[in-house]
Short mmCIF file of C-alpha atoms in Angstrom, two decimals:
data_model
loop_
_atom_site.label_atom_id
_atom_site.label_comp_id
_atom_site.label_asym_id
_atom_site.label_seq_id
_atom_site.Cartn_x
_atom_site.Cartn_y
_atom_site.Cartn_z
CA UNK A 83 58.93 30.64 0.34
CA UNK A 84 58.00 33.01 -2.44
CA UNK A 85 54.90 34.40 -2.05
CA UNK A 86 54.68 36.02 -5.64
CA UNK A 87 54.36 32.41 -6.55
CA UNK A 88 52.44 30.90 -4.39
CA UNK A 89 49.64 33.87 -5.31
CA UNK A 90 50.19 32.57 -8.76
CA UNK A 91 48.81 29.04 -7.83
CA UNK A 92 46.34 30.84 -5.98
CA UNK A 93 44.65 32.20 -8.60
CA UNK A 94 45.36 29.54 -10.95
CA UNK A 95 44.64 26.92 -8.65
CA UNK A 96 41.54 27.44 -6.32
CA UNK A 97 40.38 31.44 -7.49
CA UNK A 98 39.86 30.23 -11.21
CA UNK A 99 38.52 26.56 -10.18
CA UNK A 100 36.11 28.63 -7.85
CA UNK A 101 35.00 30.92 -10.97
CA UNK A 102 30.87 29.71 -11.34
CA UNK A 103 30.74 29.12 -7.24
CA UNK A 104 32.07 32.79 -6.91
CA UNK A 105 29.57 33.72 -9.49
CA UNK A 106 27.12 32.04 -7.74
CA UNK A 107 27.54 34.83 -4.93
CA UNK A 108 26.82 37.27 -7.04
CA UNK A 109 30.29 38.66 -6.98
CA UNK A 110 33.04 39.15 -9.58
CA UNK A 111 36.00 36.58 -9.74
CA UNK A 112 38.14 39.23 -11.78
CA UNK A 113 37.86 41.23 -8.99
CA UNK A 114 38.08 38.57 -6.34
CA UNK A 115 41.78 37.49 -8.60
CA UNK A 116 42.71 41.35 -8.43
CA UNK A 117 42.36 41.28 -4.45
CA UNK A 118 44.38 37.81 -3.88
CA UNK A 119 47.38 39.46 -6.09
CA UNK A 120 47.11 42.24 -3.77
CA UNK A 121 47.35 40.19 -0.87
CA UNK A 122 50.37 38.49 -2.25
CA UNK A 123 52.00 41.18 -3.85
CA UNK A 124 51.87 43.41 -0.52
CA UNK A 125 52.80 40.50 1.72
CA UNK A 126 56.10 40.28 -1.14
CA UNK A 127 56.51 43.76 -0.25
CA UNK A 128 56.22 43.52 3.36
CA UNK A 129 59.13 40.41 3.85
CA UNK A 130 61.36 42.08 1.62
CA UNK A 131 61.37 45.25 3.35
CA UNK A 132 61.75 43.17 6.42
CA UNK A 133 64.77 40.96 5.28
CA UNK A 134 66.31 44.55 4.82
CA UNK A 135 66.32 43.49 0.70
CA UNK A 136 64.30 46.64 0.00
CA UNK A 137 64.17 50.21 1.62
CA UNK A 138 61.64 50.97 4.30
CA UNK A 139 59.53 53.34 2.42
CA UNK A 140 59.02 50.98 -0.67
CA UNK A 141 55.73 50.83 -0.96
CA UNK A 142 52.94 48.07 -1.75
CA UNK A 143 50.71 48.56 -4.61
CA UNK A 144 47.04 50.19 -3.37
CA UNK A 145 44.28 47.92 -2.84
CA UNK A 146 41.90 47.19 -5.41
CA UNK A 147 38.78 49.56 -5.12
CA UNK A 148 35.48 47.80 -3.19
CA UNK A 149 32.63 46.66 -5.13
CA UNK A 150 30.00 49.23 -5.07
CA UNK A 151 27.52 46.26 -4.26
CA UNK A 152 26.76 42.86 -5.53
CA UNK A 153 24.30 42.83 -7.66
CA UNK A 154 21.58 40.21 -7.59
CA UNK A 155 22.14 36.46 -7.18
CA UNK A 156 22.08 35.22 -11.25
CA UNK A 157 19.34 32.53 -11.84
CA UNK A 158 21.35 31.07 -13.91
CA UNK A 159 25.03 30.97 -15.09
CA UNK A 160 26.63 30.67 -18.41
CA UNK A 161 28.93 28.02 -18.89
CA UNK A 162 30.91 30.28 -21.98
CA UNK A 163 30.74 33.27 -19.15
CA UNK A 164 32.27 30.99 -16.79
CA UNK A 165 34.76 29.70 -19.24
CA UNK A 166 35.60 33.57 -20.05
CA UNK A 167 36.12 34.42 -16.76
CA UNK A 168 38.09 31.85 -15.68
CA UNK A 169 40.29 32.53 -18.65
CA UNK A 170 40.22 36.31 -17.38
CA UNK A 171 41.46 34.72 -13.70
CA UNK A 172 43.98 33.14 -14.75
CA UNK A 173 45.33 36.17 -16.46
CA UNK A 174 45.17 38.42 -14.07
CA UNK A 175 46.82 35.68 -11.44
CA UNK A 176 49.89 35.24 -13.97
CA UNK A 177 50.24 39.39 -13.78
CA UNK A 178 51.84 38.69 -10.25
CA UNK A 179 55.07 37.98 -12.20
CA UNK A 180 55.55 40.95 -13.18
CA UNK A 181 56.33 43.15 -10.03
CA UNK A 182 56.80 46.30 -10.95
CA UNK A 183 58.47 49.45 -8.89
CA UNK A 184 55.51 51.96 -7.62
CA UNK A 185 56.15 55.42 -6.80
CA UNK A 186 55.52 56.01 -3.27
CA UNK A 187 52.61 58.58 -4.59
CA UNK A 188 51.07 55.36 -6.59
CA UNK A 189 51.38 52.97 -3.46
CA UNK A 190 50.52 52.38 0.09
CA UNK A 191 53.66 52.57 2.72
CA UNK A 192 54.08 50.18 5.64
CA UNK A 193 52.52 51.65 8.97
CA UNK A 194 55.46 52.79 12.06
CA UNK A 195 54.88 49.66 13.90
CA UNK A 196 57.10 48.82 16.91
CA UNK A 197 59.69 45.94 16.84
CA UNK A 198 57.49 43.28 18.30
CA UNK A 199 54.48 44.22 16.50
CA UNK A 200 56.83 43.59 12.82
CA UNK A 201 58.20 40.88 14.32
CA UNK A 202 55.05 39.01 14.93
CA UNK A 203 53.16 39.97 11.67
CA UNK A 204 56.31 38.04 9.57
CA UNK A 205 56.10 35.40 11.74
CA UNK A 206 52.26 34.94 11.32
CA UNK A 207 52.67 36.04 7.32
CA UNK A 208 55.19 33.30 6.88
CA UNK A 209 53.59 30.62 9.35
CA UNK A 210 50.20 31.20 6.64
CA UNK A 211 52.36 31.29 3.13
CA UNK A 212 53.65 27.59 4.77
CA UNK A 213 50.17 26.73 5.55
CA UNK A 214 48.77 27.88 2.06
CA UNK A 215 51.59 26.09 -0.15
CA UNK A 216 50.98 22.49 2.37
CA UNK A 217 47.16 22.96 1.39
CA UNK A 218 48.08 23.74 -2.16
CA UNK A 219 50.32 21.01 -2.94
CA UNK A 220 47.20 18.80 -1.39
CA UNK A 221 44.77 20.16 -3.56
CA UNK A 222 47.32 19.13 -6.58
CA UNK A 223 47.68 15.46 -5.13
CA UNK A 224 43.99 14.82 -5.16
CA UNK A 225 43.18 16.55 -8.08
CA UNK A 226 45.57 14.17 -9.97
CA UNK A 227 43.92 11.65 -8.18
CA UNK A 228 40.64 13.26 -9.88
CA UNK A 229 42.35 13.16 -13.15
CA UNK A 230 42.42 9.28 -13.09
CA UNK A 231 38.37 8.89 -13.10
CA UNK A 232 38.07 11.34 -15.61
CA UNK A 233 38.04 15.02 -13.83
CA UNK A 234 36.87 16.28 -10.73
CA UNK A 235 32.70 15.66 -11.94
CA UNK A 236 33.54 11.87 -12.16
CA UNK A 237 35.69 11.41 -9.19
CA UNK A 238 34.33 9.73 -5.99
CA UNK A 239 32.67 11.54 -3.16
CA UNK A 240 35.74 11.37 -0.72
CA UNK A 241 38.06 12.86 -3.39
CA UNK A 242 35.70 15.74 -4.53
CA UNK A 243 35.31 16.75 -0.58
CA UNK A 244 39.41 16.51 -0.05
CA UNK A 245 39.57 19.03 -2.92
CA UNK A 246 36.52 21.31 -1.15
CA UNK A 247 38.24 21.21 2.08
CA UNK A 248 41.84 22.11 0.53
CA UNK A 249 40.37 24.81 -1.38
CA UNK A 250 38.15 26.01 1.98
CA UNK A 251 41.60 25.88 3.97
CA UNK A 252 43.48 28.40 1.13
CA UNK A 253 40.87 30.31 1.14
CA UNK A 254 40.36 30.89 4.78
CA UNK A 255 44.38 31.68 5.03
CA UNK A 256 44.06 34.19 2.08
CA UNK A 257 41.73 36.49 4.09
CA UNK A 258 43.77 35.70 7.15
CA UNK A 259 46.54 37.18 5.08
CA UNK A 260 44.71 39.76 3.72
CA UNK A 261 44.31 40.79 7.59
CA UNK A 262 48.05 40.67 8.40
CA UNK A 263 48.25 43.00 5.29
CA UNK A 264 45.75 45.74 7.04
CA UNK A 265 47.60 45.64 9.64
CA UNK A 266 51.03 46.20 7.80
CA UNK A 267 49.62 48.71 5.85
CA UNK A 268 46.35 50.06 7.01
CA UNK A 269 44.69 48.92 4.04
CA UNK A 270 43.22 45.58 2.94
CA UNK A 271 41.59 43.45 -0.28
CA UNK A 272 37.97 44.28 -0.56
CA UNK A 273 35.34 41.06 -0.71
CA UNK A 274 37.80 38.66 -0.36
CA UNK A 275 35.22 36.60 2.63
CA UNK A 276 33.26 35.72 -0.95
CA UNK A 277 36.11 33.02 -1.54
CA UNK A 278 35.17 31.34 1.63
CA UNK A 279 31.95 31.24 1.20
CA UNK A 280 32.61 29.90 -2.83
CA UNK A 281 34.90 27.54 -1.31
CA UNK A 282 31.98 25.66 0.71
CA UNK A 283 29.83 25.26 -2.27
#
């Protein structure tokens, strides 16, 4: 299970899909993509320093900074400013392929856990990267399903709420992720509940 790649499909997948609902909340889907490679990119960290493939004191990358605050909710969105930013999302999600070494100044090591308490973060991490690529490959199933009546605006009631509910499952996981992370490293995605709350639009 690779989790640079499943962040990929992440952003690809539900983050850039969720662009105008994110934007909806008032919040910044470039932002929102920045914190779910994070998430994936310290969680790649954190199971390859576990699998003994990388030293200890590698660290992750630091967190994205917070939002200062989110601004007002927009009466009305753009569909080019959508367009843009999904475009933008998609970008940024693709970046994940390029891992890069950061010096230990530049990055965040993991915390001196004990045994047990490593021992069940990987097991929770990896349980939720399963979880995330089952819901994923579900969201591509009915979205090709989607594709047949002409894209997800055309498709039937029971297949647009299969594709909410996939999307609502990834997203939940992601923050549950991002939690695992915190407590790997002490240090977590910012705004990252906004996906959620996109997700049930």
């Amino acid at each position: 299970m690779d989790p640079i790649s499943i962040g990929i499909t992440v952003g690809t997948a539900v983050v850039s899909h969720l662009t105008k609902a994110i934007m909806k909340k008032a919040a910044d889907p470039e932002k929102v993509a920045n914190g779910v490679n994070w998430v994936f990119s310290a969680v790649s960290n954190f199971l390859k320093i576990r699998k003994k493939e990388q030293g200890v004191n590698t660290p992750a990358p630091l967190p994205p900074e917070p939002e200062a605050e989110h601004g007002e909710l927009p009466a009305e969105i753009d569909d080019l400013e959508v367009e843009a930013k999904s475009t933008a999302v998609n970008a940024i999600a693709k970046k994940l392929e390029q891992e890069e070494a950061i010096p230990l100044e530049k990055g965040v090591p993991l915390l001196d856990l004990k045994d047990f308490e490593m021992d069940q973060l990987a097991s929770e991490t990896e349980s939720l990267l399963k979880q995330i690529s089952t819901y994923l490959n579900n969201l591509h199933f009915e979205e090709e399903k989607a594709a047949q009546f002409g894209g997800v605006t055309f498709a039937p009631p029971i297949v647009m709420n299969t594709i909410r509910i996939q999307q609502q499952e990834v997203a939940k996981r992601v923050v549950r992720l991002n939690q695992c992370m915190q407590k790997a490293y002490g240090v977590a995605a910012p705004d990252l509940e906004v996906l959620i709350a996109a997700s049930q639009n």
